[in-house]
PDB file of N, CA and C in Angstrom:
ATOM      1  N   MET O   1      13.961  -6.014  31.271  1.00 65.00           N
ATOM      2  CA  MET O   1      14.386  -6.399  29.941  1.00 65.00           C
ATOM      3  C   MET O   1      15.638  -5.621  29.580  1.00 65.00           C
ATOM      4  N   GLY O   2      16.619  -6.268  28.961  1.00 81.00           N
ATOM      5  CA  GLY O   2      17.884  -5.640  28.623  1.00 81.00           C
ATOM      6  C   GLY O   2      17.913  -4.974  27.260  1.00 81.00           C
ATOM      7  N   LEU O   3      16.851  -5.115  26.468  1.00 69.00           N
ATOM      8  CA  LEU O   3      16.838  -4.537  25.131  1.00 69.00           C
ATOM      9  C   LEU O   3      15.731  -3.513  24.987  1.00 69.00           C
ATOM     10  N   ARG O   4      15.956  -2.531  24.098  1.00 84.00           N
ATOM     11  CA  ARG O   4      14.914  -1.576  23.738  1.00 84.00           C
ATOM     12  C   ARG O   4      15.112  -1.233  22.268  1.00 84.00           C
ATOM     13  N   ILE O   5      14.091  -0.742  21.615  1.00 83.00           N
ATOM     14  CA  ILE O   5      14.198  -0.356  20.215  1.00 83.00           C
ATOM     15  C   ILE O   5      14.864   1.011  20.152  1.00 83.00           C
ATOM     16  N   ALA O   6      16.034   1.069  19.544  1.00 89.00           N
ATOM     17  CA  ALA O   6      16.775   2.325  19.417  1.00 89.00           C
ATOM     18  C   ALA O   6      16.381   3.063  18.152  1.00 89.00           C
ATOM     19  N   ASN O   7      16.214   2.317  17.057  1.00 93.00           N
ATOM     20  CA  ASN O   7      15.782   2.930  15.805  1.00 93.00           C
ATOM     21  C   ASN O   7      15.157   1.892  14.908  1.00 93.00           C
ATOM     22  N   VAL O   8      14.467   2.368  13.900  1.00 95.00           N
ATOM     23  CA  VAL O   8      13.853   1.541  12.877  1.00 95.00           C
ATOM     24  C   VAL O   8      14.471   1.975  11.555  1.00 95.00           C
ATOM     25  N   SER O   9      14.841   1.012  10.721  1.00 94.00           N
ATOM     26  CA  SER O   9      15.476   1.330   9.444  1.00 94.00           C
ATOM     27  C   SER O   9      14.518   1.101   8.284  1.00 94.00           C
ATOM     28  N   ILE O  10      14.586   1.999   7.309  1.00 95.00           N
ATOM     29  CA  ILE O  10      13.779   1.899   6.102  1.00 95.00           C
ATOM     30  C   ILE O  10      14.733   1.930   4.914  1.00 95.00           C
ATOM     31  N   ASP O  11      14.661   0.912   4.050  1.00 95.00           N
ATOM     32  CA  ASP O  11      15.488   0.870   2.854  1.00 95.00           C
ATOM     33  C   ASP O  11      14.871   1.749   1.775  1.00 95.00           C
ATOM     34  N   THR O  12      15.741   2.347   0.944  1.00 95.00           N
ATOM     35  CA  THR O  12      15.281   3.250  -0.106  1.00 95.00           C
ATOM     36  C   THR O  12      16.244   3.246  -1.286  1.00 95.00           C
ATOM     37  N   ASN O  13      15.738   3.631  -2.442  1.00 96.00           N
ATOM     38  CA  ASN O  13      16.577   3.906  -3.605  1.00 96.00           C
ATOM     39  C   ASN O  13      16.739   5.407  -3.796  1.00 96.00           C
ATOM     40  N   ASP O  14      15.929   6.203  -3.093  1.00 96.00           N
ATOM     41  CA  ASP O  14      15.908   7.664  -3.228  1.00 96.00           C
ATOM     42  C   ASP O  14      16.099   8.282  -1.848  1.00 96.00           C
ATOM     43  N   LEU O  15      17.360   8.463  -1.449  1.00 97.00           N
ATOM     44  CA  LEU O  15      17.660   8.946  -0.106  1.00 97.00           C
ATOM     45  C   LEU O  15      17.054  10.322   0.157  1.00 97.00           C
ATOM     46  N   ALA O  16      17.234  11.246  -0.763  1.00 97.00           N
ATOM     47  CA  ALA O  16      16.711  12.602  -0.550  1.00 97.00           C
ATOM     48  C   ALA O  16      15.189  12.600  -0.465  1.00 97.00           C
ATOM     49  N   GLY O  17      14.538  11.885  -1.371  1.00 97.00           N
ATOM     50  CA  GLY O  17      13.071  11.843  -1.364  1.00 97.00           C
ATOM     51  C   GLY O  17      12.513  11.179  -0.121  1.00 97.00           C
ATOM     52  N   SER O  18      13.101  10.059   0.283  1.00 97.00           N
ATOM     53  CA  SER O  18      12.622   9.359   1.478  1.00 97.00           C
ATOM     54  C   SER O  18      12.913  10.145   2.747  1.00 97.00           C
ATOM     55  N   THR O  19      14.084  10.798   2.809  1.00 98.00           N
ATOM     56  CA  THR O  19      14.407  11.633   3.969  1.00 98.00           C
ATOM     57  C   THR O  19      13.397  12.758   4.098  1.00 98.00           C
ATOM     58  N   ALA O  20      13.120  13.454   3.008  1.00 97.00           N
ATOM     59  CA  ALA O  20      12.148  14.554   3.043  1.00 97.00           C
ATOM     60  C   ALA O  20      10.763  14.055   3.429  1.00 97.00           C
ATOM     61  N   PHE O  21      10.336  12.927   2.864  1.00 97.00           N
ATOM     62  CA  PHE O  21       9.014  12.384   3.161  1.00 97.00           C
ATOM     63  C   PHE O  21       8.887  12.027   4.643  1.00 97.00           C
ATOM     64  N   TRP O  22       9.812  11.210   5.162  1.00 97.00           N
ATOM     65  CA  TRP O  22       9.689  10.744   6.541  1.00 97.00           C
ATOM     66  C   TRP O  22       9.916  11.858   7.563  1.00 97.00           C
ATOM     67  N   ALA O  23      10.765  12.827   7.262  1.00 98.00           N
ATOM     68  CA  ALA O  23      10.933  13.974   8.164  1.00 98.00           C
ATOM     69  C   ALA O  23       9.633  14.774   8.225  1.00 98.00           C
ATOM     70  N   ALA O  24       8.978  14.973   7.091  1.00 98.00           N
ATOM     71  CA  ALA O  24       7.715  15.720   7.069  1.00 98.00           C
ATOM     72  C   ALA O  24       6.600  14.961   7.775  1.00 98.00           C
ATOM     73  N   VAL O  25       6.527  13.649   7.562  1.00 97.00           N
ATOM     74  CA  VAL O  25       5.470  12.845   8.185  1.00 97.00           C
ATOM     75  C   VAL O  25       5.625  12.808   9.699  1.00 97.00           C
ATOM     76  N   THR O  26       6.848  12.568  10.186  1.00 96.00           N
ATOM     77  CA  THR O  26       7.064  12.357  11.625  1.00 96.00           C
ATOM     78  C   THR O  26       7.412  13.618  12.407  1.00 96.00           C
ATOM     79  N   GLY O  27       7.910  14.648  11.721  1.00 97.00           N
ATOM     80  CA  GLY O  27       8.410  15.824  12.427  1.00 97.00           C
ATOM     81  C   GLY O  27       9.809  15.606  12.981  1.00 97.00           C
ATOM     82  N   TYR O  28      10.420  14.468  12.653  1.00 98.00           N
ATOM     83  CA  TYR O  28      11.776  14.173  13.101  1.00 98.00           C
ATOM     84  C   TYR O  28      12.772  15.074  12.381  1.00 98.00           C
ATOM     85  N   LYS O  29      13.931  15.263  12.982  1.00 98.00           N
ATOM     86  CA  LYS O  29      14.995  16.120  12.451  1.00 98.00           C
ATOM     87  C   LYS O  29      16.209  15.274  12.066  1.00 98.00           C
ATOM     88  N   VAL O  30      16.954  15.729  11.047  1.00 98.00           N
ATOM     89  CA  VAL O  30      18.171  15.037  10.631  1.00 98.00           C
ATOM     90  C   VAL O  30      19.228  15.186  11.724  1.00 98.00           C
ATOM     91  N   ASP O  31      19.757  14.050  12.178  1.00 97.00           N
ATOM     92  CA  ASP O  31      20.803  14.038  13.193  1.00 97.00           C
ATOM     93  C   ASP O  31      22.165  13.732  12.585  1.00 97.00           C
ATOM     94  N   ALA O  32      22.174  12.857  11.580  1.00 96.00           N
ATOM     95  CA  ALA O  32      23.409  12.486  10.888  1.00 96.00           C
ATOM     96  C   ALA O  32      23.047  12.069   9.468  1.00 96.00           C
ATOM     97  N   GLN O  33      24.024  12.246   8.551  1.00 96.00           N
ATOM     98  CA  GLN O  33      23.704  11.970   7.157  1.00 96.00           C
ATOM     99  C   GLN O  33      24.975  11.835   6.341  1.00 96.00           C
ATOM    100  N   ASP O  34      24.958  10.917   5.379  1.00 96.00           N
ATOM    101  CA  ASP O  34      26.001  10.857   4.357  1.00 96.00           C
ATOM    102  C   ASP O  34      25.368  10.319   3.083  1.00 96.00           C
ATOM    103  N   ASP O  35      26.159   9.829   2.135  1.00 96.00           N
ATOM    104  CA  ASP O  35      25.609   9.357   0.860  1.00 96.00           C
ATOM    105  C   ASP O  35      24.856   8.042   0.985  1.00 96.00           C
ATOM    106  N   ALA O  36      25.045   7.316   2.090  1.00 96.00           N
ATOM    107  CA  ALA O  36      24.447   5.989   2.251  1.00 96.00           C
ATOM    108  C   ALA O  36      23.247   5.952   3.196  1.00 96.00           C
ATOM    109  N   TYR O  37      23.091   6.952   4.039  1.00 97.00           N
ATOM    110  CA  TYR O  37      22.003   6.923   5.022  1.00 97.00           C
ATOM    111  C   TYR O  37      21.689   8.315   5.541  1.00 97.00           C
ATOM    112  N   THR O  38      20.510   8.429   6.129  1.00 98.00           N
ATOM    113  CA  THR O  38      20.134   9.593   6.939  1.00 98.00           C
ATOM    114  C   THR O  38      19.571   9.057   8.241  1.00 98.00           C
ATOM    115  N   TYR O  39      19.979   9.656   9.349  1.00 97.00           N
ATOM    116  CA  TYR O  39      19.447   9.266  10.653  1.00 97.00           C
ATOM    117  C   TYR O  39      18.572  10.401  11.168  1.00 97.00           C
ATOM    118  N   LEU O  40      17.281  10.110  11.351  1.00 98.00           N
ATOM    119  CA  LEU O  40      16.312  11.083  11.856  1.00 98.00           C
ATOM    120  C   LEU O  40      16.013  10.793  13.319  1.00 98.00           C
ATOM    121  N   VAL O  41      15.864  11.861  14.112  1.00 97.00           N
ATOM    122  CA  VAL O  41      15.569  11.690  15.537  1.00 97.00           C
ATOM    123  C   VAL O  41      14.347  12.519  15.929  1.00 97.00           C
ATOM    124  N   ASP O  42      13.659  12.033  16.932  1.00 96.00           N
ATOM    125  CA  ASP O  42      12.540  12.747  17.533  1.00 96.00           C
ATOM    126  C   ASP O  42      13.120  13.982  18.231  1.00 96.00           C
ATOM    127  N   PRO O  43      12.672  15.194  17.862  1.00 96.00           N
ATOM    128  CA  PRO O  43      13.249  16.400  18.473  1.00 96.00           C
ATOM    129  C   PRO O  43      13.029  16.472  19.983  1.00 96.00           C
ATOM    130  N   GLU O  44      12.051  15.738  20.498  1.00 95.00           N
ATOM    131  CA  GLU O  44      11.805  15.711  21.947  1.00 95.00           C
ATOM    132  C   GLU O  44      12.518  14.543  22.618  1.00 95.00           C
ATOM    133  N   GLY O  45      13.202  13.724  21.840  1.00 92.00           N
ATOM    134  CA  GLY O  45      13.939  12.596  22.391  1.00 92.00           C
ATOM    135  C   GLY O  45      13.071  11.473  22.910  1.00 92.00           C
ATOM    136  N   ALA O  46      11.792  11.446  22.534  1.00 91.00           N
ATOM    137  CA  ALA O  46      10.867  10.467  23.101  1.00 91.00           C
ATOM    138  C   ALA O  46      10.811   9.155  22.332  1.00 91.00           C
ATOM    139  N   GLY O  47      10.952   9.200  21.036  1.00 89.00           N
ATOM    140  CA  GLY O  47      10.764   7.990  20.237  1.00 89.00           C
ATOM    141  C   GLY O  47      12.063   7.419  19.721  1.00 89.00           C
ATOM    142  N   PRO O  48      12.003   6.227  19.129  1.00 94.00           N
ATOM    143  CA  PRO O  48      13.197   5.655  18.518  1.00 94.00           C
ATOM    144  C   PRO O  48      13.603   6.455  17.282  1.00 94.00           C
ATOM    145  N   GLY O  49      14.860   6.334  16.891  1.00 96.00           N
ATOM    146  CA  GLY O  49      15.330   6.989  15.681  1.00 96.00           C
ATOM    147  C   GLY O  49      14.801   6.295  14.441  1.00 96.00           C
ATOM    148  N   LEU O  50      14.933   6.956  13.319  1.00 96.00           N
ATOM    149  CA  LEU O  50      14.509   6.413  12.033  1.00 96.00           C
ATOM    150  C   LEU O  50      15.709   6.526  11.092  1.00 96.00           C
ATOM    151  N   CYS O  51      16.215   5.394  10.634  1.00 97.00           N
ATOM    152  CA  CYS O  51      17.390   5.368   9.769  1.00 97.00           C
ATOM    153  C   CYS O  51      16.938   5.042   8.350  1.00 97.00           C
ATOM    154  N   ILE O  52      17.212   5.947   7.417  1.00 97.00           N
ATOM    155  CA  ILE O  52      16.868   5.757   6.013  1.00 97.00           C
ATOM    156  C   ILE O  52      18.142   5.299   5.305  1.00 97.00           C
ATOM    157  N   ASN O  53      18.141   4.072   4.760  1.00 95.00           N
ATOM    158  CA  ASN O  53      19.334   3.463   4.182  1.00 95.00           C
ATOM    159  C   ASN O  53      19.187   3.279   2.676  1.00 95.00           C
ATOM    160  N   VAL O  54      20.203   3.675   1.914  1.00 96.00           N
ATOM    161  CA  VAL O  54      20.212   3.439   0.473  1.00 96.00           C
ATOM    162  C   VAL O  54      20.589   1.980   0.208  1.00 96.00           C
ATOM    163  N   VAL O  55      19.792   1.321  -0.631  1.00 95.00           N
ATOM    164  CA  VAL O  55      20.067  -0.050  -1.053  1.00 95.00           C
ATOM    165  C   VAL O  55      19.978  -0.112  -2.581  1.00 95.00           C
ATOM    166  N   PRO O  56      20.665  -1.058  -3.206  1.00 94.00           N
ATOM    167  CA  PRO O  56      20.641  -1.121  -4.671  1.00 94.00           C
ATOM    168  C   PRO O  56      19.372  -1.758  -5.241  1.00 94.00           C
ATOM    169  N   GLU O  57      18.778  -2.675  -4.512  1.00 93.00           N
ATOM    170  CA  GLU O  57      17.617  -3.394  -5.043  1.00 93.00           C
ATOM    171  C   GLU O  57      16.321  -2.622  -4.795  1.00 93.00           C
ATOM    172  N   ARG O  58      15.350  -2.830  -5.653  1.00 89.00           N
ATOM    173  CA  ARG O  58      14.021  -2.238  -5.502  1.00 89.00           C
ATOM    174  C   ARG O  58      13.196  -3.088  -4.545  1.00 89.00           C
ATOM    175  N   ARG O  59      12.209  -2.450  -3.905  1.00 88.00           N
ATOM    176  CA  ARG O  59      11.292  -3.175  -3.033  1.00 88.00           C
ATOM    177  C   ARG O  59      10.406  -4.070  -3.886  1.00 88.00           C
ATOM    178  N   GLU O  60      10.176  -5.295  -3.422  1.00 88.00           N
ATOM    179  CA  GLU O  60       9.258  -6.215  -4.094  1.00 88.00           C
ATOM    180  C   GLU O  60       8.316  -6.805  -3.070  1.00 88.00           C
ATOM    181  N   GLY O  61       7.036  -6.903  -3.436  1.00 86.00           N
ATOM    182  CA  GLY O  61       6.057  -7.532  -2.556  1.00 86.00           C
ATOM    183  C   GLY O  61       5.707  -6.677  -1.351  1.00 86.00           C
ATOM    184  N   LYS O  62       5.036  -7.300  -0.414  1.00 82.00           N
ATOM    185  CA  LYS O  62       4.559  -6.631   0.791  1.00 82.00           C
ATOM    186  C   LYS O  62       5.675  -6.539   1.833  1.00 82.00           C
ATOM    187  N   ASN O  63       5.667  -5.438   2.588  1.00 85.00           N
ATOM    188  CA  ASN O  63       6.615  -5.299   3.702  1.00 85.00           C
ATOM    189  C   ASN O  63       6.419  -6.449   4.687  1.00 85.00           C
ATOM    190  N   ARG O  64       7.497  -6.861   5.332  1.00 80.00           N
ATOM    191  CA  ARG O  64       7.407  -7.832   6.416  1.00 80.00           C
ATOM    192  C   ARG O  64       7.365  -7.119   7.764  1.00 80.00           C
ATOM    193  N   LEU O  65       7.625  -5.815   7.759  1.00 87.00           N
ATOM    194  CA  LEU O  65       7.614  -4.979   8.952  1.00 87.00           C
ATOM    195  C   LEU O  65       7.135  -3.607   8.519  1.00 87.00           C
ATOM    196  N   HIS O  66       6.314  -2.964   9.338  1.00 92.00           N
ATOM    197  CA  HIS O  66       5.876  -1.611   8.980  1.00 92.00           C
ATOM    198  C   HIS O  66       5.683  -0.776  10.234  1.00 92.00           C
ATOM    199  N   LEU O  67       5.616   0.543  10.043  1.00 94.00           N
ATOM    200  CA  LEU O  67       5.399   1.467  11.148  1.00 94.00           C
ATOM    201  C   LEU O  67       3.911   1.669  11.369  1.00 94.00           C
ATOM    202  N   ASP O  68       3.503   1.747  12.621  1.00 94.00           N
ATOM    203  CA  ASP O  68       2.166   2.188  13.016  1.00 94.00           C
ATOM    204  C   ASP O  68       2.347   3.538  13.692  1.00 94.00           C
ATOM    205  N   LEU O  69       1.828   4.591  13.072  1.00 95.00           N
ATOM    206  CA  LEU O  69       1.907   5.945  13.615  1.00 95.00           C
ATOM    207  C   LEU O  69       0.560   6.275  14.233  1.00 95.00           C
ATOM    208  N   VAL O  70       0.533   6.710  15.484  1.00 95.00           N
ATOM    209  CA  VAL O  70      -0.728   6.954  16.180  1.00 95.00           C
ATOM    210  C   VAL O  70      -1.046   8.436  16.266  1.00 95.00           C
ATOM    211  N   THR O  71      -2.351   8.737  16.302  1.00 95.00           N
ATOM    212  CA  THR O  71      -2.812  10.121  16.348  1.00 95.00           C
ATOM    213  C   THR O  71      -4.159  10.210  17.041  1.00 95.00           C
ATOM    214  N   ASP O  72      -4.448  11.393  17.576  1.00 94.00           N
ATOM    215  CA  ASP O  72      -5.768  11.669  18.144  1.00 94.00           C
ATOM    216  C   ASP O  72      -6.768  12.101  17.074  1.00 94.00           C
ATOM    217  N   ASP O  73      -6.274  12.449  15.883  1.00 95.00           N
ATOM    218  CA  ASP O  73      -7.144  12.927  14.800  1.00 95.00           C
ATOM    219  C   ASP O  73      -6.824  12.167  13.522  1.00 95.00           C
ATOM    220  N   LEU O  74      -7.428  10.996  13.386  1.00 95.00           N
ATOM    221  CA  LEU O  74      -7.141  10.109  12.263  1.00 95.00           C
ATOM    222  C   LEU O  74      -7.393  10.775  10.916  1.00 95.00           C
ATOM    223  N   HIS O  75      -8.534  11.439  10.762  1.00 94.00           N
ATOM    224  CA  HIS O  75      -8.871  12.040   9.471  1.00 94.00           C
ATOM    225  C   HIS O  75      -7.882  13.138   9.076  1.00 94.00           C
ATOM    226  N   ALA O  76      -7.533  13.998  10.007  1.00 96.00           N
ATOM    227  CA  ALA O  76      -6.617  15.097   9.697  1.00 96.00           C
ATOM    228  C   ALA O  76      -5.223  14.581   9.355  1.00 96.00           C
ATOM    229  N   GLU O  77      -4.706  13.640  10.127  1.00 96.00           N
ATOM    230  CA  GLU O  77      -3.361  13.126   9.871  1.00 96.00           C
ATOM    231  C   GLU O  77      -3.317  12.290   8.600  1.00 96.00           C
ATOM    232  N   ALA O  78      -4.377  11.526   8.334  1.00 96.00           N
ATOM    233  CA  ALA O  78      -4.430  10.759   7.088  1.00 96.00           C
ATOM    234  C   ALA O  78      -4.408  11.709   5.890  1.00 96.00           C
ATOM    235  N   ALA O  79      -5.158  12.787   5.965  1.00 97.00           N
ATOM    236  CA  ALA O  79      -5.172  13.775   4.886  1.00 97.00           C
ATOM    237  C   ALA O  79      -3.812  14.448   4.747  1.00 97.00           C
ATOM    238  N   ARG O  80      -3.151  14.735   5.879  1.00 97.00           N
ATOM    239  CA  ARG O  80      -1.847  15.399   5.851  1.00 97.00           C
ATOM    240  C   ARG O  80      -0.795  14.524   5.190  1.00 97.00           C
ATOM    241  N   VAL O  81      -0.703  13.239   5.576  1.00 97.00           N
ATOM    242  CA  VAL O  81       0.322  12.386   4.971  1.00 97.00           C
ATOM    243  C   VAL O  81       0.008  12.099   3.502  1.00 97.00           C
ATOM    244  N   GLU O  82      -1.249  12.078   3.161  1.00 97.00           N
ATOM    245  CA  GLU O  82      -1.626  11.920   1.751  1.00 97.00           C
ATOM    246  C   GLU O  82      -1.167  13.148   0.951  1.00 97.00           C
ATOM    247  N   ALA O  83      -1.337  14.336   1.512  1.00 97.00           N
ATOM    248  CA  ALA O  83      -0.897  15.567   0.850  1.00 97.00           C
ATOM    249  C   ALA O  83       0.627  15.614   0.710  1.00 97.00           C
ATOM    250  N   LEU O  84       1.343  14.913   1.585  1.00 97.00           N
ATOM    251  CA  LEU O  84       2.800  14.845   1.509  1.00 97.00           C
ATOM    252  C   LEU O  84       3.276  13.842   0.464  1.00 97.00           C
ATOM    253  N   GLY O  85       2.338  13.104  -0.141  1.00 97.00           N
ATOM    254  CA  GLY O  85       2.697  12.173  -1.202  1.00 97.00           C
ATOM    255  C   GLY O  85       2.463  10.718  -0.903  1.00 97.00           C
ATOM    256  N   ALA O  86       1.957  10.397   0.282  1.00 97.00           N
ATOM    257  CA  ALA O  86       1.655   9.003   0.587  1.00 97.00           C
ATOM    258  C   ALA O  86       0.459   8.548  -0.239  1.00 97.00           C
ATOM    259  N   LYS O  87       0.460   7.278  -0.631  1.00 97.00           N
ATOM    260  CA  LYS O  87      -0.655   6.716  -1.384  1.00 97.00           C
ATOM    261  C   LYS O  87      -1.541   5.911  -0.431  1.00 97.00           C
ATOM    262  N   ARG O  88      -2.817   6.286  -0.368  1.00 97.00           N
ATOM    263  CA  ARG O  88      -3.770   5.573   0.495  1.00 97.00           C
ATOM    264  C   ARG O  88      -4.062   4.208  -0.131  1.00 97.00           C
ATOM    265  N   LEU O  89      -3.837   3.143   0.649  1.00 97.00           N
ATOM    266  CA  LEU O  89      -4.043   1.786   0.148  1.00 97.00           C
ATOM    267  C   LEU O  89      -5.327   1.155   0.656  1.00 97.00           C
ATOM    268  N   SER O  90      -5.663   1.400   1.923  1.00 96.00           N
ATOM    269  CA  SER O  90      -6.908   0.839   2.470  1.00 96.00           C
ATOM    270  C   SER O  90      -7.270   1.536   3.769  1.00 96.00           C
ATOM    271  N   ARG O  91      -8.536   1.394   4.162  1.00 96.00           N
ATOM    272  CA  ARG O  91      -9.054   1.987   5.403  1.00 96.00           C
ATOM    273  C   ARG O  91      -9.707   0.881   6.199  1.00 96.00           C
ATOM    274  N   HIS O  92      -9.433   0.826   7.500  1.00 95.00           N
ATOM    275  CA  HIS O  92      -9.989  -0.207   8.374  1.00 95.00           C
ATOM    276  C   HIS O  92     -10.643   0.465   9.569  1.00 95.00           C
ATOM    277  N   GLY O  93     -11.857   0.096   9.887  1.00 92.00           N
ATOM    278  CA  GLY O  93     -12.601   0.718  10.971  1.00 92.00           C
ATOM    279  C   GLY O  93     -13.515   1.801  10.432  1.00 92.00           C
ATOM    280  N   GLU O  94     -14.276   2.389  11.343  1.00 87.00           N
ATOM    281  CA  GLU O  94     -15.267   3.392  10.946  1.00 87.00           C
ATOM    282  C   GLU O  94     -15.106   4.666  11.755  1.00 87.00           C
ATOM    283  N   GLY O  95     -15.587   5.768  11.188  1.00 82.00           N
ATOM    284  CA  GLY O  95     -15.581   7.048  11.895  1.00 82.00           C
ATOM    285  C   GLY O  95     -14.184   7.473  12.276  1.00 82.00           C
ATOM    286  N   THR O  96     -13.996   7.778  13.548  1.00 83.00           N
ATOM    287  CA  THR O  96     -12.691   8.258  14.018  1.00 83.00           C
ATOM    288  C   THR O  96     -11.838   7.135  14.603  1.00 83.00           C
ATOM    289  N   SER O  97     -12.270   5.878  14.470  1.00 88.00           N
ATOM    290  CA  SER O  97     -11.482   4.762  14.983  1.00 88.00           C
ATOM    291  C   SER O  97     -10.851   4.001  13.822  1.00 88.00           C
ATOM    292  N   GLY O  98      -9.992   3.069  14.148  1.00 94.00           N
ATOM    293  CA  GLY O  98      -9.373   2.229  13.141  1.00 94.00           C
ATOM    294  C   GLY O  98      -8.049   2.778  12.651  1.00 94.00           C
ATOM    295  N   TRP O  99      -7.720   2.454  11.396  1.00 95.00           N
ATOM    296  CA  TRP O  99      -6.450   2.874  10.823  1.00 95.00           C
ATOM    297  C   TRP O  99      -6.545   2.936   9.301  1.00 95.00           C
ATOM    298  N   VAL O 100      -5.571   3.660   8.721  1.00 96.00           N
ATOM    299  CA  VAL O 100      -5.457   3.782   7.275  1.00 96.00           C
ATOM    300  C   VAL O 100      -4.077   3.264   6.890  1.00 96.00           C
ATOM    301  N   VAL O 101      -4.036   2.393   5.882  1.00 96.00           N
ATOM    302  CA  VAL O 101      -2.767   1.867   5.372  1.00 96.00           C
ATOM    303  C   VAL O 101      -2.333   2.738   4.192  1.00 96.00           C
ATOM    304  N   PHE O 102      -1.065   3.166   4.221  1.00 96.00           N
ATOM    305  CA  PHE O 102      -0.490   4.003   3.172  1.00 96.00           C
ATOM    306  C   PHE O 102       0.758   3.344   2.608  1.00 96.00           C
ATOM    307  N   GLY O 103       1.175   3.809   1.432  1.00 96.00           N
ATOM    308  CA  GLY O 103       2.482   3.504   0.876  1.00 96.00           C
ATOM    309  C   GLY O 103       3.272   4.796   0.838  1.00 96.00           C
ATOM    310  N   ASP O 104       4.555   4.747   1.191  1.00 96.00           N
ATOM    311  CA  ASP O 104       5.391   5.951   1.131  1.00 96.00           C
ATOM    312  C   ASP O 104       5.816   6.216  -0.310  1.00 96.00           C
ATOM    313  N   ASN O 105       6.790   7.097  -0.508  1.00 93.00           N
ATOM    314  CA  ASN O 105       7.210   7.476  -1.856  1.00 93.00           C
ATOM    315  C   ASN O 105       7.788   6.312  -2.663  1.00 93.00           C
ATOM    316  N   GLU O 106       8.150   5.203  -2.002  1.00 93.00           N
ATOM    317  CA  GLU O 106       8.658   4.030  -2.716  1.00 93.00           C
ATOM    318  C   GLU O 106       7.756   2.813  -2.545  1.00 93.00           C
ATOM    319  N   GLY O 107       6.568   3.017  -1.961  1.00 93.00           N
ATOM    320  CA  GLY O 107       5.627   1.921  -1.797  1.00 93.00           C
ATOM    321  C   GLY O 107       5.736   1.163  -0.490  1.00 93.00           C
ATOM    322  N   ASN O 108       6.682   1.545   0.405  1.00 94.00           N
ATOM    323  CA  ASN O 108       6.769   0.895   1.711  1.00 94.00           C
ATOM    324  C   ASN O 108       5.513   1.221   2.491  1.00 94.00           C
ATOM    325  N   GLN O 109       4.877   0.206   3.030  1.00 94.00           N
ATOM    326  CA  GLN O 109       3.615   0.409   3.724  1.00 94.00           C
ATOM    327  C   GLN O 109       3.821   0.864   5.164  1.00 94.00           C
ATOM    328  N   PHE O 110       2.881   1.710   5.630  1.00 95.00           N
ATOM    329  CA  PHE O 110       2.827   2.123   7.026  1.00 95.00           C
ATOM    330  C   PHE O 110       1.374   2.456   7.333  1.00 95.00           C
ATOM    331  N   CYS O 111       1.033   2.514   8.604  1.00 96.00           N
ATOM    332  CA  CYS O 111      -0.343   2.781   9.023  1.00 96.00           C
ATOM    333  C   CYS O 111      -0.417   4.044   9.866  1.00 96.00           C
ATOM    334  N   VAL O 112      -1.488   4.798   9.659  1.00 95.00           N
ATOM    335  CA  VAL O 112      -1.849   5.906  10.546  1.00 95.00           C
ATOM    336  C   VAL O 112      -3.044   5.394  11.330  1.00 95.00           C
ATOM    337  N   CYS O 113      -2.906   5.328  12.659  1.00 95.00           N
ATOM    338  CA  CYS O 113      -3.879   4.678  13.528  1.00 95.00           C
ATOM    339  C   CYS O 113      -4.481   5.666  14.537  1.00 95.00           C
ATOM    340  N   ALA O 114      -5.750   5.492  14.802  1.00 94.00           N
ATOM    341  CA  ALA O 114      -6.399   6.280  15.864  1.00 94.00           C
ATOM    342  C   ALA O 114      -5.935   5.757  17.215  1.00 94.00           C
ATOM    343  N   THR O 115      -5.739   6.690  18.170  1.00 89.00           N
ATOM    344  CA  THR O 115      -5.333   6.263  19.518  1.00 89.00           C
ATOM    345  C   THR O 115      -6.524   5.729  20.270  1.00 89.00           C
TER     346      THR O 115
END
């Protein structure tokens, strides 16, 4: 295949808040930044980049695309991202399996999933 995912972009009205939130959630580091965007990278170079882009319009309705973040400890990571300010929207599955749907600081949905 000639294509690969280089980065995923997230629109925001609050660049500083979204940058801080997503850097804390993922452990990614700021690679480049200006008034219109922040580019976060995996410090180990393993994953795609995350580009946080300032847009003028507010988010409306449900995301058409979202991130699935995987972990070996669903309960601990769900609690950690909630403590960082994510809003828990729903839980799917039982015990240590399944996933939890969250909203970020602007309501963009993402999932924390058990591996």
